[in-house]
Short mmCIF file of C-alpha atoms in Angstrom, two decimals:
data_model
loop_
_atom_site.label_atom_id
_atom_site.label_comp_id
_atom_site.label_asym_id
_atom_site.label_seq_id
_atom_site.Cartn_x
_atom_site.Cartn_y
_atom_site.Cartn_z
CA MET A 28 0.00 0.00 0.00
CA PRO A 29 1.63 3.29 -1.04
CA HIS A 30 1.58 6.29 1.25
CA ILE A 31 -2.02 7.44 1.47
CA THR A 32 -2.47 11.06 0.56
CA PRO A 33 -4.86 12.53 3.08
CA LYS A 34 -8.21 13.53 1.66
CA PRO A 35 -7.75 17.26 0.90
CA LEU A 36 -9.32 19.63 3.38
CA THR A 37 -11.02 21.39 0.45
CA GLU A 38 -13.00 18.19 -0.20
CA ILE A 39 -14.25 18.04 3.38
CA GLU A 40 -17.16 20.29 4.28
CA ILE A 41 -18.68 21.27 7.59
CA GLY A 42 -21.91 19.29 7.83
CA ASP A 43 -20.55 16.26 5.96
CA ASP A 44 -22.07 13.04 7.28
CA ILE A 45 -19.86 10.21 8.56
CA GLY A 46 -21.52 6.81 8.38
CA PRO A 47 -23.87 5.53 9.54
CA VAL A 48 -22.57 2.05 10.25
CA THR A 49 -24.94 -0.37 11.96
CA ARG A 50 -23.75 -3.26 14.12
CA THR A 51 -25.37 -5.70 16.48
CA ILE A 52 -22.95 -6.37 19.34
CA THR A 53 -22.97 -10.03 20.32
CA LEU A 54 -21.56 -12.05 23.20
CA ALA A 55 -18.86 -13.27 20.80
CA ASP A 56 -17.85 -9.65 20.06
CA VAL A 57 -17.54 -8.96 23.79
CA GLN A 58 -15.61 -12.17 24.39
CA ARG A 59 -13.10 -11.27 21.66
CA TYR A 60 -12.68 -7.77 23.11
CA ALA A 61 -12.35 -9.13 26.65
CA ALA A 62 -9.62 -11.53 25.51
CA VAL A 63 -7.41 -8.78 24.05
CA THR A 64 -7.94 -6.31 26.91
CA ASN A 65 -7.70 -8.86 29.74
CA LEU A 66 -11.20 -7.90 30.81
CA THR A 67 -12.46 -10.46 33.31
CA ASP A 68 -15.39 -8.60 34.90
CA GLU A 69 -18.30 -11.02 34.49
CA ARG A 70 -20.94 -8.28 34.24
CA PHE A 71 -19.83 -8.06 30.61
CA LEU A 72 -20.19 -11.77 30.02
CA LYS A 73 -22.73 -13.42 32.32
CA THR A 74 -26.37 -12.60 32.95
CA GLU A 75 -26.41 -13.61 36.63
CA ARG A 76 -23.44 -11.40 37.50
CA ALA A 77 -24.87 -8.51 35.47
CA ASN A 78 -28.15 -8.79 37.40
CA GLN A 79 -26.32 -8.79 40.74
CA MET A 80 -24.52 -5.63 39.70
CA GLY A 81 -27.68 -3.73 38.79
CA PHE A 82 -28.04 -4.44 35.09
CA HIS A 83 -30.91 -6.16 33.32
CA ARG A 84 -28.50 -8.16 31.15
CA PRO A 85 -24.79 -8.42 30.36
CA ILE A 86 -23.48 -5.16 29.06
CA VAL A 87 -21.10 -4.17 26.29
CA PRO A 88 -17.94 -2.44 27.54
CA GLY A 89 -18.19 1.25 26.65
CA PRO A 90 -14.64 1.28 25.22
CA LEU A 91 -15.64 -1.46 22.75
CA SER A 92 -18.42 0.71 21.35
CA ALA A 93 -16.02 3.66 21.37
CA THR A 94 -13.49 1.61 19.41
CA ILE A 95 -16.06 0.92 16.68
CA LEU A 96 -16.80 4.64 16.58
CA VAL A 97 -13.09 5.41 16.18
CA THR A 98 -12.84 2.89 13.34
CA LEU A 99 -15.76 4.62 11.60
CA LEU A 100 -13.80 7.89 11.75
CA THR A 101 -10.46 6.54 10.55
CA ASP A 102 -12.17 4.61 7.74
CA ALA A 103 -14.06 7.75 6.67
CA PHE A 104 -10.91 9.85 6.38
CA PRO A 105 -8.09 7.81 4.82
CA GLY A 106 -4.71 9.42 5.39
CA TRP A 107 -5.94 11.17 8.52
CA ARG A 108 -5.33 10.00 12.06
CA LEU A 109 -7.17 10.48 15.30
CA ARG A 110 -5.63 13.27 17.39
CA SER A 111 -8.20 13.43 20.18
CA PHE A 112 -11.43 11.73 21.11
CA GLN A 113 -13.96 12.25 23.86
CA ALA A 114 -16.98 10.05 24.52
CA SER A 115 -19.65 10.01 27.22
CA PHE A 116 -21.30 6.65 27.84
CA ARG A 117 -24.83 7.76 28.68
CA THR A 118 -26.80 4.50 28.79
CA PRO A 119 -25.61 0.90 29.13
CA VAL A 120 -25.58 -1.14 25.93
CA GLY A 121 -26.72 -4.75 26.28
CA HIS A 122 -25.64 -7.78 24.29
CA GLY A 123 -27.78 -8.03 21.16
CA ASP A 124 -28.41 -4.29 20.93
CA THR A 125 -28.24 -2.97 17.39
CA LEU A 126 -26.24 0.22 17.34
CA SER A 127 -25.96 2.89 14.72
CA PHE A 128 -22.62 4.71 14.66
CA TRP A 129 -22.47 8.05 12.89
CA GLY A 130 -20.98 11.50 12.96
CA THR A 131 -20.90 14.96 11.44
CA VAL A 132 -18.03 17.25 10.53
CA THR A 133 -18.47 20.35 12.70
CA GLU A 134 -15.29 22.30 12.06
CA LYS A 135 -12.33 22.34 9.71
CA GLY A 136 -9.27 24.52 9.54
CA GLU A 137 -5.78 24.77 10.92
CA LYS A 138 -4.53 24.38 14.44
CA GLU A 139 -0.89 24.84 15.42
CA GLY A 140 0.01 25.03 11.73
CA MET A 141 -1.64 21.72 10.90
CA ALA A 142 -4.88 20.95 9.07
CA MET A 143 -7.55 19.51 11.32
CA ILE A 144 -11.18 18.47 11.25
CA GLN A 145 -13.48 18.21 14.20
CA CYS A 146 -16.51 15.94 14.35
CA ASP A 147 -19.44 15.23 16.59
CA VAL A 148 -20.01 11.49 16.98
CA VAL A 149 -23.04 9.55 18.13
CA VAL A 150 -23.99 5.97 18.86
CA GLU A 151 -27.72 5.29 18.91
CA ASN A 152 -29.45 2.08 19.97
CA GLN A 153 -32.45 0.47 18.29
CA GLN A 154 -34.80 2.56 20.45
CA GLY A 155 -33.22 5.75 19.18
CA ASP A 156 -31.49 6.46 22.52
CA ARG A 157 -28.14 8.15 22.18
CA VAL A 158 -26.01 5.76 24.18
CA ILE A 159 -22.73 7.51 23.37
CA VAL A 160 -22.12 11.11 22.37
CA GLY A 161 -18.72 12.60 21.78
CA THR A 162 -16.32 14.62 19.73
CA ALA A 163 -13.18 13.82 17.78
CA THR A 164 -10.35 15.70 16.13
CA LEU A 165 -8.41 14.27 13.21
CA VAL A 166 -5.19 15.51 11.64
CA PRO A 167 -3.40 14.38 8.46
CA ARG A 168 -1.14 11.41 8.94
CA PRO A 169 2.40 12.77 8.54
CA ALA A 170 4.27 11.77 5.39
CA VAL A 171 7.00 9.97 7.29
CA CYS A 172 8.65 8.46 4.21
CA MET B 6 -19.82 5.71 48.46
CA ILE B 7 -16.11 6.14 47.59
CA GLN B 8 -13.43 5.52 50.19
CA PHE B 9 -10.52 7.56 48.92
CA ASP B 10 -7.56 9.09 50.69
CA PRO B 11 -7.39 12.60 49.16
CA SER B 12 -3.63 12.71 49.65
CA LEU B 13 -3.37 10.11 46.85
CA LEU B 14 -4.96 12.47 44.32
CA GLY B 15 -2.52 13.10 41.47
CA LYS B 16 0.06 10.58 42.68
CA GLU B 17 1.39 8.63 39.72
CA VAL B 18 1.85 4.89 39.92
CA GLU B 19 4.05 2.97 37.51
CA LEU B 20 2.19 0.38 35.46
CA GLY B 21 5.33 -1.03 33.90
CA THR B 22 6.98 -1.18 30.51
CA PHE B 23 5.58 -3.00 27.51
CA LEU B 24 7.20 -4.27 24.35
CA VAL B 25 4.48 -3.87 21.73
CA THR B 26 4.50 -6.72 19.24
CA ALA B 27 3.00 -6.95 15.76
CA GLU B 28 1.14 -10.04 16.99
CA ALA B 29 -0.52 -8.12 19.83
CA ILE B 30 -1.54 -5.34 17.44
CA ARG B 31 -2.92 -7.90 14.97
CA ALA B 32 -4.89 -9.68 17.71
CA PHE B 33 -6.40 -6.41 18.93
CA ALA B 34 -7.26 -5.14 15.44
CA GLN B 35 -8.89 -8.42 14.46
CA ALA B 36 -10.82 -8.64 17.75
CA VAL B 37 -12.37 -5.21 17.21
CA GLY B 38 -12.84 -5.71 13.46
CA ASP B 39 -10.51 -2.89 12.40
CA LEU B 40 -8.67 -4.38 9.43
CA ASN B 41 -6.70 -1.32 8.31
CA PRO B 42 -3.55 -2.64 6.53
CA LEU B 43 -1.39 -0.25 8.57
CA TYR B 44 -2.26 -2.41 11.61
CA LEU B 45 -1.92 -5.80 9.94
CA ASP B 46 0.55 -5.69 7.09
CA ARG B 47 4.19 -4.81 7.80
CA GLU B 48 4.88 -4.09 4.14
CA ALA B 49 1.90 -1.73 3.88
CA ALA B 50 3.07 0.07 7.02
CA ARG B 51 6.62 0.35 5.64
CA GLN B 52 5.35 1.73 2.35
CA ALA B 53 3.46 4.32 4.34
CA GLY B 54 6.72 5.26 6.02
CA TYR B 55 6.50 3.44 9.35
CA PRO B 56 9.18 1.01 10.47
CA ASP B 57 6.57 -1.64 11.29
CA VAL B 58 2.83 -1.97 11.78
CA ILE B 59 1.20 0.67 13.95
CA ALA B 60 -1.55 0.16 16.50
CA PRO B 61 -5.20 1.24 16.25
CA PRO B 62 -5.98 4.38 18.28
CA THR B 63 -7.67 2.47 21.10
CA PHE B 64 -4.90 -0.12 21.45
CA CYS B 65 -4.10 1.63 24.74
CA MET B 66 -6.98 -0.42 26.20
CA HIS B 67 -4.87 -3.52 25.60
CA LEU B 68 -1.96 -1.92 27.45
CA ARG B 69 -4.26 -0.74 30.26
CA GLY B 70 -5.60 -4.24 30.85
CA GLY B 71 -8.82 -5.18 32.54
CA ARG B 72 -8.64 -2.98 35.63
CA MET B 73 -8.72 0.75 36.06
CA LEU B 74 -5.73 1.72 38.20
CA PRO B 75 -4.90 3.04 40.73
CA GLU B 76 -7.60 1.16 42.63
CA VAL B 77 -10.09 3.24 44.59
CA PRO B 78 -12.06 1.29 47.20
CA LEU B 79 -15.83 1.55 46.93
CA ALA B 80 -18.26 1.38 49.85
CA PRO B 81 -19.68 -2.15 50.35
CA GLY B 82 -22.37 -3.01 47.80
CA MET B 83 -21.55 -0.18 45.41
CA VAL B 84 -20.94 -0.95 41.75
CA SER B 85 -19.17 1.04 39.09
CA LEU B 86 -19.80 1.81 35.46
CA HIS B 87 -17.62 3.24 32.74
CA ALA B 88 -19.05 6.72 32.17
CA GLY B 89 -16.64 8.23 29.69
CA GLN B 90 -13.36 8.08 27.88
CA GLU B 91 -10.99 10.66 26.46
CA LEU B 92 -7.94 10.08 24.31
CA GLU B 93 -5.11 12.40 23.35
CA LEU B 94 -2.91 10.78 20.71
CA TYR B 95 0.40 12.55 20.18
CA ASP B 96 2.11 9.84 18.14
CA GLU B 97 1.64 6.31 16.84
CA ILE B 98 2.28 3.16 18.86
CA ILE B 99 4.62 1.11 16.67
CA ALA B 100 5.35 -2.62 16.81
CA GLY B 101 8.78 -3.49 18.12
CA HIS B 102 8.95 -0.40 20.31
CA THR B 103 8.88 -0.35 24.10
CA TYR B 104 6.54 1.93 26.00
CA SER B 105 6.04 2.72 29.66
CA ALA B 106 2.82 3.64 31.39
CA THR B 107 1.86 5.51 34.50
CA ALA B 108 -1.58 6.18 35.96
CA LYS B 109 -3.10 8.48 38.54
CA VAL B 110 -6.44 9.47 40.00
CA VAL B 111 -7.11 13.06 38.96
CA GLU B 112 -10.58 13.69 40.38
CA VAL B 113 -13.01 12.11 42.86
CA TYR B 114 -16.41 13.59 43.68
CA GLU B 115 -20.00 12.72 44.50
CA LYS B 116 -23.15 14.20 43.03
CA THR B 117 -26.84 13.47 42.54
CA GLY B 118 -27.74 12.09 39.13
CA ARG B 119 -31.04 11.14 37.45
CA SER B 120 -31.10 7.82 39.29
CA GLY B 121 -29.96 9.15 42.68
CA PRO B 122 -26.62 9.72 44.36
CA LEU B 123 -23.52 8.65 42.52
CA GLY B 124 -19.78 9.00 42.76
CA VAL B 125 -17.34 9.82 40.00
CA ILE B 126 -13.67 8.81 39.77
CA VAL B 127 -11.49 10.20 36.98
CA ARG B 128 -8.21 8.47 36.18
CA GLU B 129 -5.50 9.30 33.70
CA MET B 130 -3.05 6.90 32.14
CA THR B 131 -0.06 8.20 30.17
CA ILE B 132 1.85 6.00 27.75
CA ARG B 133 5.34 7.23 26.96
CA ASN B 134 7.88 6.17 24.38
CA ALA B 135 11.45 5.13 25.22
CA ALA B 136 12.52 8.78 25.17
CA GLY B 137 9.89 9.59 27.80
CA ALA B 138 7.66 11.61 25.47
CA PRO B 139 3.91 11.10 25.90
CA VAL B 140 2.39 9.10 23.06
CA VAL B 141 -1.14 8.55 24.36
CA VAL B 142 -3.05 9.99 27.30
CA LEU B 143 -6.17 8.05 28.25
CA ARG B 144 -8.61 9.67 30.65
CA GLU B 145 -11.48 7.54 31.98
CA ARG B 146 -14.52 8.50 34.05
CA GLN B 147 -15.90 5.80 36.32
CA MET B 148 -19.35 6.25 37.85
CA VAL B 149 -20.16 4.58 41.18
CA ARG B 150 -23.75 3.77 42.12
CA SER B 151 -25.97 1.50 44.12
CA PRO B 152 -27.08 -1.61 42.19
CA GLU B 153 -30.60 -1.47 43.69
CA GLN B 154 -32.13 0.35 40.75
CA LYS B 155 -31.41 -1.74 37.66
CA ILE B 156 -30.41 0.04 34.49
#
């Protein structure tokens, strides 16, 4: 893969949509994530433990949903990299929930001599609840060759 | 709700040093379904100018592991929930490089939320490269609540 030229800032407009991408998060997804993050808390994996800890059903780790959101952003802007990201996990996501991941470009310009774009990002569940809201800033990946 | 010695606020604890391998990056990327060639294909990463594959932005969760540190004791019966996450990414994490990590509690407070009283703990983990420069700062907000009202 040759060096990817970042999508020119002139081709990115404030108000541009990012996504949506829809995914149903399964127990298998959570198990895979738990394995690579050494996550052993059973509230994420077992119904009985989730119930004891105040949840109706096993929940999806917030950082897993956030990771999918980050992938949406980096896929949408080839040649750009994530510089900062902020997410609030507003409502627990349960196994089997179908989530819609999307965003909007809210700002573009230069910061500290470097092009940047800022986005609002949202994850919505099948009921239309915004389970995650956040913001992200991307900058061009440096041509390190 | 939260049993925390305020004198520990801001005190950094060492989490250790980590040699990041291409295999660990591959395992993480595949587990989260992020199949960007820069994370999986050494040749693609080299052609893009990196010495080896680089890690996805949230790979720091692999380095953090399953527990939020430093530990903050909760009152008996209380449970916690991940309430938020912030990332500052100053550079790439690159396979074959060694990184060190420190963590600290930066804020602890209690408030009344929609479902009653709750506590909030904010922690910050900094991952540094071999030269000591920060590469990633991960800030996490943990909410503490009673499990009586199911959510």
